[in-house]
mmCIF file of C-alpha atoms in Angstrom:
data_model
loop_
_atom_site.group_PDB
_atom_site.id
_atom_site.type_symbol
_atom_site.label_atom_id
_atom_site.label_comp_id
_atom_site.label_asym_id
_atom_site.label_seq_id
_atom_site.Cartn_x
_atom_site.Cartn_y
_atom_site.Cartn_z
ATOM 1 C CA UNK K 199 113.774 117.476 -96.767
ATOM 2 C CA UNK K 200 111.479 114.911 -95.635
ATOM 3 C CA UNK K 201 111.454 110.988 -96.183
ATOM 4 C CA UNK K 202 109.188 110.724 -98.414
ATOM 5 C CA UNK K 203 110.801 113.441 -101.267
ATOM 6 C CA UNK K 204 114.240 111.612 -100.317
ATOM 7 C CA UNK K 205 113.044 108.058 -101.109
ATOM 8 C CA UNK K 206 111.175 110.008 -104.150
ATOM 9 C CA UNK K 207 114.553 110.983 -105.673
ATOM 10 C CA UNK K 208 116.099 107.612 -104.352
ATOM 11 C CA UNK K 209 113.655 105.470 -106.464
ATOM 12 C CA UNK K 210 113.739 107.519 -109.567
ATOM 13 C CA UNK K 211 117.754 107.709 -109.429
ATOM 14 C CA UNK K 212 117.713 103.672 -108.799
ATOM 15 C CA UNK K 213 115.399 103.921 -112.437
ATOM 16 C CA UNK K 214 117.427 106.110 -114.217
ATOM 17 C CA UNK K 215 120.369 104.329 -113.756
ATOM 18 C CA UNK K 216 119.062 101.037 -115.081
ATOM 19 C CA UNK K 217 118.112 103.007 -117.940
ATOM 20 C CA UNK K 218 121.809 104.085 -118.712
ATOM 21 C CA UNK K 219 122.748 100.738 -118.067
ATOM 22 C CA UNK K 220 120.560 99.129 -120.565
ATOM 23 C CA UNK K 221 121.826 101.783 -123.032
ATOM 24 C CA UNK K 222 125.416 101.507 -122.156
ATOM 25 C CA UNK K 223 125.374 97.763 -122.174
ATOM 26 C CA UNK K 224 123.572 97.720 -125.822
ATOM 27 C CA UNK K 225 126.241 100.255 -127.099
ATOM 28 C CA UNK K 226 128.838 98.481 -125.726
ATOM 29 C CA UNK K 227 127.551 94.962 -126.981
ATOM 30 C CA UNK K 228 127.100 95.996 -130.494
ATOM 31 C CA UNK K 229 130.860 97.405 -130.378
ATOM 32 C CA UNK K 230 131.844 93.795 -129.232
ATOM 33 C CA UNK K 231 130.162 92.392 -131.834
ATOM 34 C CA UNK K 232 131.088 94.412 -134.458
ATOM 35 C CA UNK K 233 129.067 92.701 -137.017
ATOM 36 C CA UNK K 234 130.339 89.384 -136.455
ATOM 37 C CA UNK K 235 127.766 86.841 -136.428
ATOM 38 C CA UNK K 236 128.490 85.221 -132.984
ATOM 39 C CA UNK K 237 127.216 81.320 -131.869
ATOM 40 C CA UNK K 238 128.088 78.706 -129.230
ATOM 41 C CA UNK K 239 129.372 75.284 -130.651
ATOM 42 C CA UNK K 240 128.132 71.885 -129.340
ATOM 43 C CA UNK K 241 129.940 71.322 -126.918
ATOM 44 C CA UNK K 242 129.850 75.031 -125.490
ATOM 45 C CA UNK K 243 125.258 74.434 -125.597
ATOM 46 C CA UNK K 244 125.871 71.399 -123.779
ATOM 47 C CA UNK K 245 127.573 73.031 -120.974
ATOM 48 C CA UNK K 246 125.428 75.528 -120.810
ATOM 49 C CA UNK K 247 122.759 72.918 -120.148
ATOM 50 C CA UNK K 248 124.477 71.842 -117.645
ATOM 51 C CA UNK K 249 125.122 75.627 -116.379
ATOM 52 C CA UNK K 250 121.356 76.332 -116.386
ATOM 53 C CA UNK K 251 120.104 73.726 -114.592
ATOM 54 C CA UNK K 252 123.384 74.075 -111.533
ATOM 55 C CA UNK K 253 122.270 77.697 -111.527
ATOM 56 C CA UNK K 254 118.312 76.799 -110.722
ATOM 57 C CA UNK K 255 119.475 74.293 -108.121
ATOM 58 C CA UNK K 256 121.612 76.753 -106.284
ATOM 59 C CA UNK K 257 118.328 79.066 -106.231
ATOM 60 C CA UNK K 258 116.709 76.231 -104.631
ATOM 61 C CA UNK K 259 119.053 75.333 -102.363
ATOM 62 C CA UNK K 260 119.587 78.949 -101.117
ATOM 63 C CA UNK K 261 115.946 79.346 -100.864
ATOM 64 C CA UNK K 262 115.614 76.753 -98.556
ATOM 65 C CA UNK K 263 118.801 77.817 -96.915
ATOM 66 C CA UNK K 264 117.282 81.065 -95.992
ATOM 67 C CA UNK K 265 113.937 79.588 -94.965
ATOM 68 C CA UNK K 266 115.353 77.404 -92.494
ATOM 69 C CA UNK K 267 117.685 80.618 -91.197
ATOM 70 C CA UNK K 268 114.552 82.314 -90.847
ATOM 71 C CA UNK K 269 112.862 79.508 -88.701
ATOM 72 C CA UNK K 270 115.989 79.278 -86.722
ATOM 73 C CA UNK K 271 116.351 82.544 -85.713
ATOM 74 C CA UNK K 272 112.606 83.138 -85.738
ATOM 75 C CA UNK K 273 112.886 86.240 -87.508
ATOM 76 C CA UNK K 274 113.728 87.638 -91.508
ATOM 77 C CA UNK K 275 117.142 88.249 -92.113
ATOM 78 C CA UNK K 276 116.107 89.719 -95.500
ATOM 79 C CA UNK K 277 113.767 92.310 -96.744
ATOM 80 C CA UNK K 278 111.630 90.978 -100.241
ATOM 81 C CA UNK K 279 113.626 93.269 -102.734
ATOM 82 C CA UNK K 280 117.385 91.862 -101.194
ATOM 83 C CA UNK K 281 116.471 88.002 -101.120
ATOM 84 C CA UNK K 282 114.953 88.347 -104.166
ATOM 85 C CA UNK K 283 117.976 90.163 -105.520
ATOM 86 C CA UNK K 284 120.412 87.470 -103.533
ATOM 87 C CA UNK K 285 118.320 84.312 -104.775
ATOM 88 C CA UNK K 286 118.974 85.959 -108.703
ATOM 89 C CA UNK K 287 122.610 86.557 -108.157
ATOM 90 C CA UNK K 288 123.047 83.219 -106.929
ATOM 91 C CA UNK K 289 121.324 81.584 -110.026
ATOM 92 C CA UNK K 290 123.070 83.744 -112.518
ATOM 93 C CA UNK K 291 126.334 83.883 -110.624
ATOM 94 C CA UNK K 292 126.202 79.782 -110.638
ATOM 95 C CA UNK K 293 125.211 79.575 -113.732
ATOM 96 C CA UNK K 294 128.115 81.902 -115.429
ATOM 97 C CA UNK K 295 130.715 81.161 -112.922
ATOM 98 C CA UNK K 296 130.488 77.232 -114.033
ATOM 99 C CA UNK K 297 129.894 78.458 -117.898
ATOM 100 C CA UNK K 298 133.441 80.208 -117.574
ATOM 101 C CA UNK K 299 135.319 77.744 -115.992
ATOM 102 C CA UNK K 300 134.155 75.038 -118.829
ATOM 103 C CA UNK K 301 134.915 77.274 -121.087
ATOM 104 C CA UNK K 302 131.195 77.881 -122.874
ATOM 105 C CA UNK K 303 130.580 81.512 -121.582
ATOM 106 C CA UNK K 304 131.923 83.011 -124.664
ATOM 107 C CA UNK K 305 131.000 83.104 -128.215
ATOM 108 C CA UNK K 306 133.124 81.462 -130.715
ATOM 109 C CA UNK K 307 135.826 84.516 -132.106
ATOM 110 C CA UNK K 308 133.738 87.010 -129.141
ATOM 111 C CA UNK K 309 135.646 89.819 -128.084
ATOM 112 C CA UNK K 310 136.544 89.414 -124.729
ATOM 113 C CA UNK K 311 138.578 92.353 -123.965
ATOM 114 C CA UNK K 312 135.442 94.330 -124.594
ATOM 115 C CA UNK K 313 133.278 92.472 -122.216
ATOM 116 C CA UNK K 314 136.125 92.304 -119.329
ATOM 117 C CA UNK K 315 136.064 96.117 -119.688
ATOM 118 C CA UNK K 316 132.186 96.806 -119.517
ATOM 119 C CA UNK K 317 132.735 94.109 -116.314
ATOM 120 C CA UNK K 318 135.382 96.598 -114.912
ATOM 121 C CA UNK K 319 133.139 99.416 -115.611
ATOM 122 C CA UNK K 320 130.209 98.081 -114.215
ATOM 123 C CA UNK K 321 131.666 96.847 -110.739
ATOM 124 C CA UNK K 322 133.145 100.177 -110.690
ATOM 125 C CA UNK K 323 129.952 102.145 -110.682
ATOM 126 C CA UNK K 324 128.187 99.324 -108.276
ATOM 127 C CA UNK K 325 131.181 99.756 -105.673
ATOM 128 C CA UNK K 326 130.778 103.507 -105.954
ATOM 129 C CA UNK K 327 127.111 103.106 -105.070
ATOM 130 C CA UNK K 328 127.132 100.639 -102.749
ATOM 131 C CA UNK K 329 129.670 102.868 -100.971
ATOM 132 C CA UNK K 330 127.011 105.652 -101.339
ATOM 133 C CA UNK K 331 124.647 103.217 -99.623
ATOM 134 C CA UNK K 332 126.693 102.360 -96.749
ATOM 135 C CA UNK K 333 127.561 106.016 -95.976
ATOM 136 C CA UNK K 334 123.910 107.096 -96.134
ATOM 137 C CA UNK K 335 122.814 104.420 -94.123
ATOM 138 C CA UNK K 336 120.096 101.714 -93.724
ATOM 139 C CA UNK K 337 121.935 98.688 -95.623
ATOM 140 C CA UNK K 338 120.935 96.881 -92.590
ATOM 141 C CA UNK K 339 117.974 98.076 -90.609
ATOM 142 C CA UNK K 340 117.157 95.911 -87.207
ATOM 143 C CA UNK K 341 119.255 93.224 -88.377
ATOM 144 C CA UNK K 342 117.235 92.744 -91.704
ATOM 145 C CA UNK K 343 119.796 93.233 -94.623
ATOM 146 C CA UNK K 344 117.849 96.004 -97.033
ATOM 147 C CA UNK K 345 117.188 96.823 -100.610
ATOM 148 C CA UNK K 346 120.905 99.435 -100.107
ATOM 149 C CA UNK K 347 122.907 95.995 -100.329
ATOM 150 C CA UNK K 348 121.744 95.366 -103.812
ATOM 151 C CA UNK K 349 124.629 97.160 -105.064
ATOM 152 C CA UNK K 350 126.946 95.595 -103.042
ATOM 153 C CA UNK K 351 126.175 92.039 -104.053
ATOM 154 C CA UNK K 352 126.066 92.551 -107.644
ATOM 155 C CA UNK K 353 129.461 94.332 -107.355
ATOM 156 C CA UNK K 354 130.761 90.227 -105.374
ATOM 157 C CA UNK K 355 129.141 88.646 -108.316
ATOM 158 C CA UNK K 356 130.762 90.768 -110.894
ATOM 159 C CA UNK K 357 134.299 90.424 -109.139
ATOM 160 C CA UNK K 358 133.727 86.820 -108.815
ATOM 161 C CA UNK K 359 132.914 86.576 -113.059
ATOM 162 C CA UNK K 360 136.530 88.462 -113.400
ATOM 163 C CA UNK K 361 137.956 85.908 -111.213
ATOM 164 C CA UNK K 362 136.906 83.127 -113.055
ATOM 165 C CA UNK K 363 137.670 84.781 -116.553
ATOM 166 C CA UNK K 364 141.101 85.053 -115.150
ATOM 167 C CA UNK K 365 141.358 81.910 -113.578
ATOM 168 C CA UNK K 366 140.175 80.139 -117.051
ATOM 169 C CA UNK K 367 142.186 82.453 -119.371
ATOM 170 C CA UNK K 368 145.256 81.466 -117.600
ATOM 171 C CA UNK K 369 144.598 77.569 -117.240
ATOM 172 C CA UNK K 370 144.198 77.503 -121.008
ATOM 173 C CA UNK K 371 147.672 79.495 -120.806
ATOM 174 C CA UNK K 372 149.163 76.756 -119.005
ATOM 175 C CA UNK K 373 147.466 73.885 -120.700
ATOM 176 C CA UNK K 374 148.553 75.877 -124.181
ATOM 177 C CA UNK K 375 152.423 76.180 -123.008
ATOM 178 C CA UNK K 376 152.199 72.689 -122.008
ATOM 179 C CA UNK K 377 151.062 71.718 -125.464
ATOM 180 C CA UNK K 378 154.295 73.663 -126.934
ATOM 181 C CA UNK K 379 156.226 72.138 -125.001
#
Protein backbone atom coordinates (compact mmCIF):
# COMPACT_ATOMS: atom_id res chain seq x y z
CA UNK A 1 0.00 0.00 0.00
CA UNK A 2 1.61 3.14 -0.82
CA UNK A 3 1.40 6.72 0.87
CA UNK A 4 -0.52 8.23 -1.19
CA UNK A 5 -3.76 5.47 -1.17
CA UNK A 6 -3.08 5.47 2.79
CA UNK A 7 -3.43 9.26 3.25
CA UNK A 8 -6.37 8.73 0.50
CA UNK A 9 -8.36 6.58 2.97
CA UNK A 10 -6.96 8.74 5.95
CA UNK A 11 -8.58 11.98 4.57
CA UNK A 12 -11.83 10.52 3.51
CA UNK A 13 -12.19 8.58 7.02
CA UNK A 14 -11.23 12.11 8.83
CA UNK A 15 -14.57 13.37 6.40
CA UNK A 16 -16.76 10.76 7.10
CA UNK A 17 -16.51 11.00 10.56
CA UNK A 18 -17.39 14.67 10.77
CA UNK A 19 -20.27 13.70 8.84
CA UNK A 20 -21.56 11.23 11.60
CA UNK A 21 -20.76 13.71 13.98
CA UNK A 22 -22.83 16.42 12.57
CA UNK A 23 -25.65 13.82 12.34
CA UNK A 24 -25.19 12.39 15.72
CA UNK A 25 -24.89 15.74 17.36
CA UNK A 26 -28.28 17.03 15.51
CA UNK A 27 -30.07 13.77 16.67
CA UNK A 28 -28.88 14.04 19.87
CA UNK A 29 -29.68 17.90 20.21
CA UNK A 30 -33.18 17.63 19.10
CA UNK A 31 -33.64 14.72 21.83
CA UNK A 32 -32.32 17.36 24.40
CA UNK A 33 -34.58 19.67 23.34
CA UNK A 34 -37.45 17.80 23.08
CA UNK A 35 -39.60 20.54 21.86
CA UNK A 36 -38.92 22.86 24.52
CA UNK A 37 -38.37 26.25 23.36
CA UNK A 38 -34.92 26.93 24.98
CA UNK A 39 -33.34 30.82 25.66
CA UNK A 40 -30.62 32.43 27.80
CA UNK A 41 -31.89 35.10 30.37
CA UNK A 42 -30.16 38.50 30.88
CA UNK A 43 -27.94 37.91 32.91
CA UNK A 44 -26.82 34.46 31.27
CA UNK A 45 -26.33 37.01 27.44
CA UNK A 46 -24.35 39.21 29.47
CA UNK A 47 -21.92 36.66 30.46
CA UNK A 48 -21.70 35.35 27.44
CA UNK A 49 -20.51 38.75 26.28
CA UNK A 50 -18.15 38.64 28.46
CA UNK A 51 -17.29 34.83 27.44
CA UNK A 52 -16.90 35.84 23.76
CA UNK A 53 -14.76 38.48 23.94
CA UNK A 54 -12.16 36.35 26.92
CA UNK A 55 -12.32 33.61 24.31
CA UNK A 56 -10.97 36.03 21.24
CA UNK A 57 -8.33 37.42 23.58
CA UNK A 58 -6.98 34.07 24.52
CA UNK A 59 -6.72 33.43 20.56
CA UNK A 60 -4.71 36.46 20.50
CA UNK A 61 -2.67 35.95 23.15
CA UNK A 62 -1.80 32.33 22.10
CA UNK A 63 -1.15 33.54 18.69
CA UNK A 64 1.39 35.70 19.72
CA UNK A 65 2.54 33.15 22.20
CA UNK A 66 3.37 30.80 19.46
CA UNK A 67 4.91 33.44 17.21
CA UNK A 68 7.37 34.46 19.62
CA UNK A 69 8.10 30.41 20.36
CA UNK A 70 8.68 30.22 16.83
CA UNK A 71 11.24 33.18 16.73
CA UNK A 72 12.84 31.77 19.76
CA UNK A 73 13.53 28.58 18.70
CA UNK A 74 13.90 29.68 15.09
CA UNK A 75 11.86 27.03 13.83
CA UNK A 76 7.69 25.92 13.67
CA UNK A 77 6.63 23.97 16.40
CA UNK A 78 3.28 23.54 14.58
CA UNK A 79 2.11 22.42 11.24
CA UNK A 80 -0.98 24.98 9.69
CA UNK A 81 -3.87 22.39 10.27
CA UNK A 82 -2.69 21.80 14.36
CA UNK A 83 -2.18 25.63 15.27
CA UNK A 84 -5.04 26.38 13.55
CA UNK A 85 -6.90 23.61 15.34
CA UNK A 86 -5.00 24.69 18.85
CA UNK A 87 -5.71 28.58 18.31
CA UNK A 88 -9.82 27.33 17.88
CA UNK A 89 -9.76 25.14 20.89
CA UNK A 90 -8.32 27.76 22.86
CA UNK A 91 -11.04 30.37 21.84
CA UNK A 92 -13.90 28.00 22.25
CA UNK A 93 -12.43 26.21 25.24
CA UNK A 94 -12.09 29.92 26.95
CA UNK A 95 -15.01 30.93 25.94
CA UNK A 96 -17.23 27.81 27.37
CA UNK A 97 -15.00 27.02 30.20
CA UNK A 98 -15.75 30.76 31.67
CA UNK A 99 -19.60 30.42 30.32
CA UNK A 100 -19.85 27.27 32.72
CA UNK A 101 -18.31 28.44 35.61
CA UNK A 102 -20.75 31.72 35.58
CA UNK A 103 -23.26 29.69 35.10
CA UNK A 104 -24.63 31.00 31.39
CA UNK A 105 -23.58 27.87 29.31
CA UNK A 106 -26.92 26.34 29.62
CA UNK A 107 -30.33 27.12 28.50
CA UNK A 108 -32.92 27.97 30.95
CA UNK A 109 -34.87 24.25 31.90
CA UNK A 110 -31.90 22.56 29.13
CA UNK A 111 -31.31 19.09 29.65
CA UNK A 112 -28.07 18.63 30.87
CA UNK A 113 -27.80 15.03 31.42
CA UNK A 114 -28.21 14.72 27.70
CA UNK A 115 -25.44 17.01 26.77
CA UNK A 116 -22.92 15.55 29.59
CA UNK A 117 -23.58 12.23 27.80
CA UNK A 118 -23.00 13.28 24.05
CA UNK A 119 -19.68 15.04 25.97
CA UNK A 120 -18.81 11.49 27.32
CA UNK A 121 -19.47 10.04 24.01
CA UNK A 122 -17.63 12.33 22.09
CA UNK A 123 -14.26 12.35 24.19
CA UNK A 124 -14.66 8.73 24.02
CA UNK A 125 -14.44 8.37 20.29
CA UNK A 126 -11.61 11.35 20.15
CA UNK A 127 -9.43 9.33 22.81
CA UNK A 128 -9.97 6.20 20.76
CA UNK A 129 -8.62 8.04 17.73
CA UNK A 130 -6.12 9.93 19.01
CA UNK A 131 -4.86 6.61 20.41
CA UNK A 132 -5.13 5.34 16.77
CA UNK A 133 -2.95 8.32 15.87
CA UNK A 134 -0.28 7.82 18.28
CA UNK A 135 0.08 4.09 17.47
CA UNK A 136 0.27 4.74 13.72
CA UNK A 137 2.61 7.35 14.08
CA UNK A 138 3.56 10.89 12.90
CA UNK A 139 1.71 13.03 15.76
CA UNK A 140 4.98 14.69 15.89
CA UNK A 141 7.20 14.66 12.85
CA UNK A 142 10.84 16.51 13.33
CA UNK A 143 9.66 18.14 16.32
CA UNK A 144 6.65 19.87 14.50
CA UNK A 145 3.41 18.69 16.36
CA UNK A 146 1.03 17.38 13.21
CA UNK A 147 -2.50 17.40 12.00
CA UNK A 148 -2.66 13.38 14.19
CA UNK A 149 -2.84 15.60 17.49
CA UNK A 150 -6.09 17.12 16.49
CA UNK A 151 -7.82 14.42 18.17
CA UNK A 152 -5.97 14.54 21.08
CA UNK A 153 -6.59 18.18 21.91
CA UNK A 154 -10.17 18.23 21.33
CA UNK A 155 -10.44 15.12 23.58
CA UNK A 156 -8.29 17.96 26.72
CA UNK A 157 -10.88 20.45 25.77
CA UNK A 158 -13.80 18.18 26.09
CA UNK A 159 -12.46 16.72 29.52
CA UNK A 160 -11.77 20.14 30.64
CA UNK A 161 -15.85 21.25 29.73
CA UNK A 162 -16.78 18.04 32.08
CA UNK A 163 -14.58 19.41 34.65
CA UNK A 164 -16.04 22.58 34.83
CA UNK A 165 -19.73 21.22 34.52
CA UNK A 166 -18.78 19.30 37.56
CA UNK A 167 -16.99 21.79 39.31
CA UNK A 168 -20.14 24.33 38.80
CA UNK A 169 -22.87 21.69 39.39
CA UNK A 170 -21.40 21.00 42.69
CA UNK A 171 -20.64 24.71 43.88
CA UNK A 172 -24.32 25.42 43.28
CA UNK A 173 -24.70 22.11 45.50
CA UNK A 174 -22.87 23.67 48.19
CA UNK A 175 -24.11 27.18 47.83
CA UNK A 176 -27.84 25.38 47.67
CA UNK A 177 -27.17 23.27 51.07
CA UNK A 178 -25.87 26.35 52.50
CA UNK A 179 -29.07 28.15 51.67
CA UNK A 180 -31.08 25.20 53.58
CA UNK A 181 -29.27 25.47 56.12
Amino acid sequence: MNTQDFDMGFKSGIYIGILVAIVVSFVVWKRIRKGKTLYYDERQEKIRGHAFRYGFYAMIIWIILSMFLEFLFERNLFDRGSFAMITILIGVGVNVVYSILNGSYFYVNMNRKGYIVMLIAFAAINLLASVMMFISGGVIENGVLTYKSINLLVTILIVAVLMAIYIRDKAEKMLEKKDDE
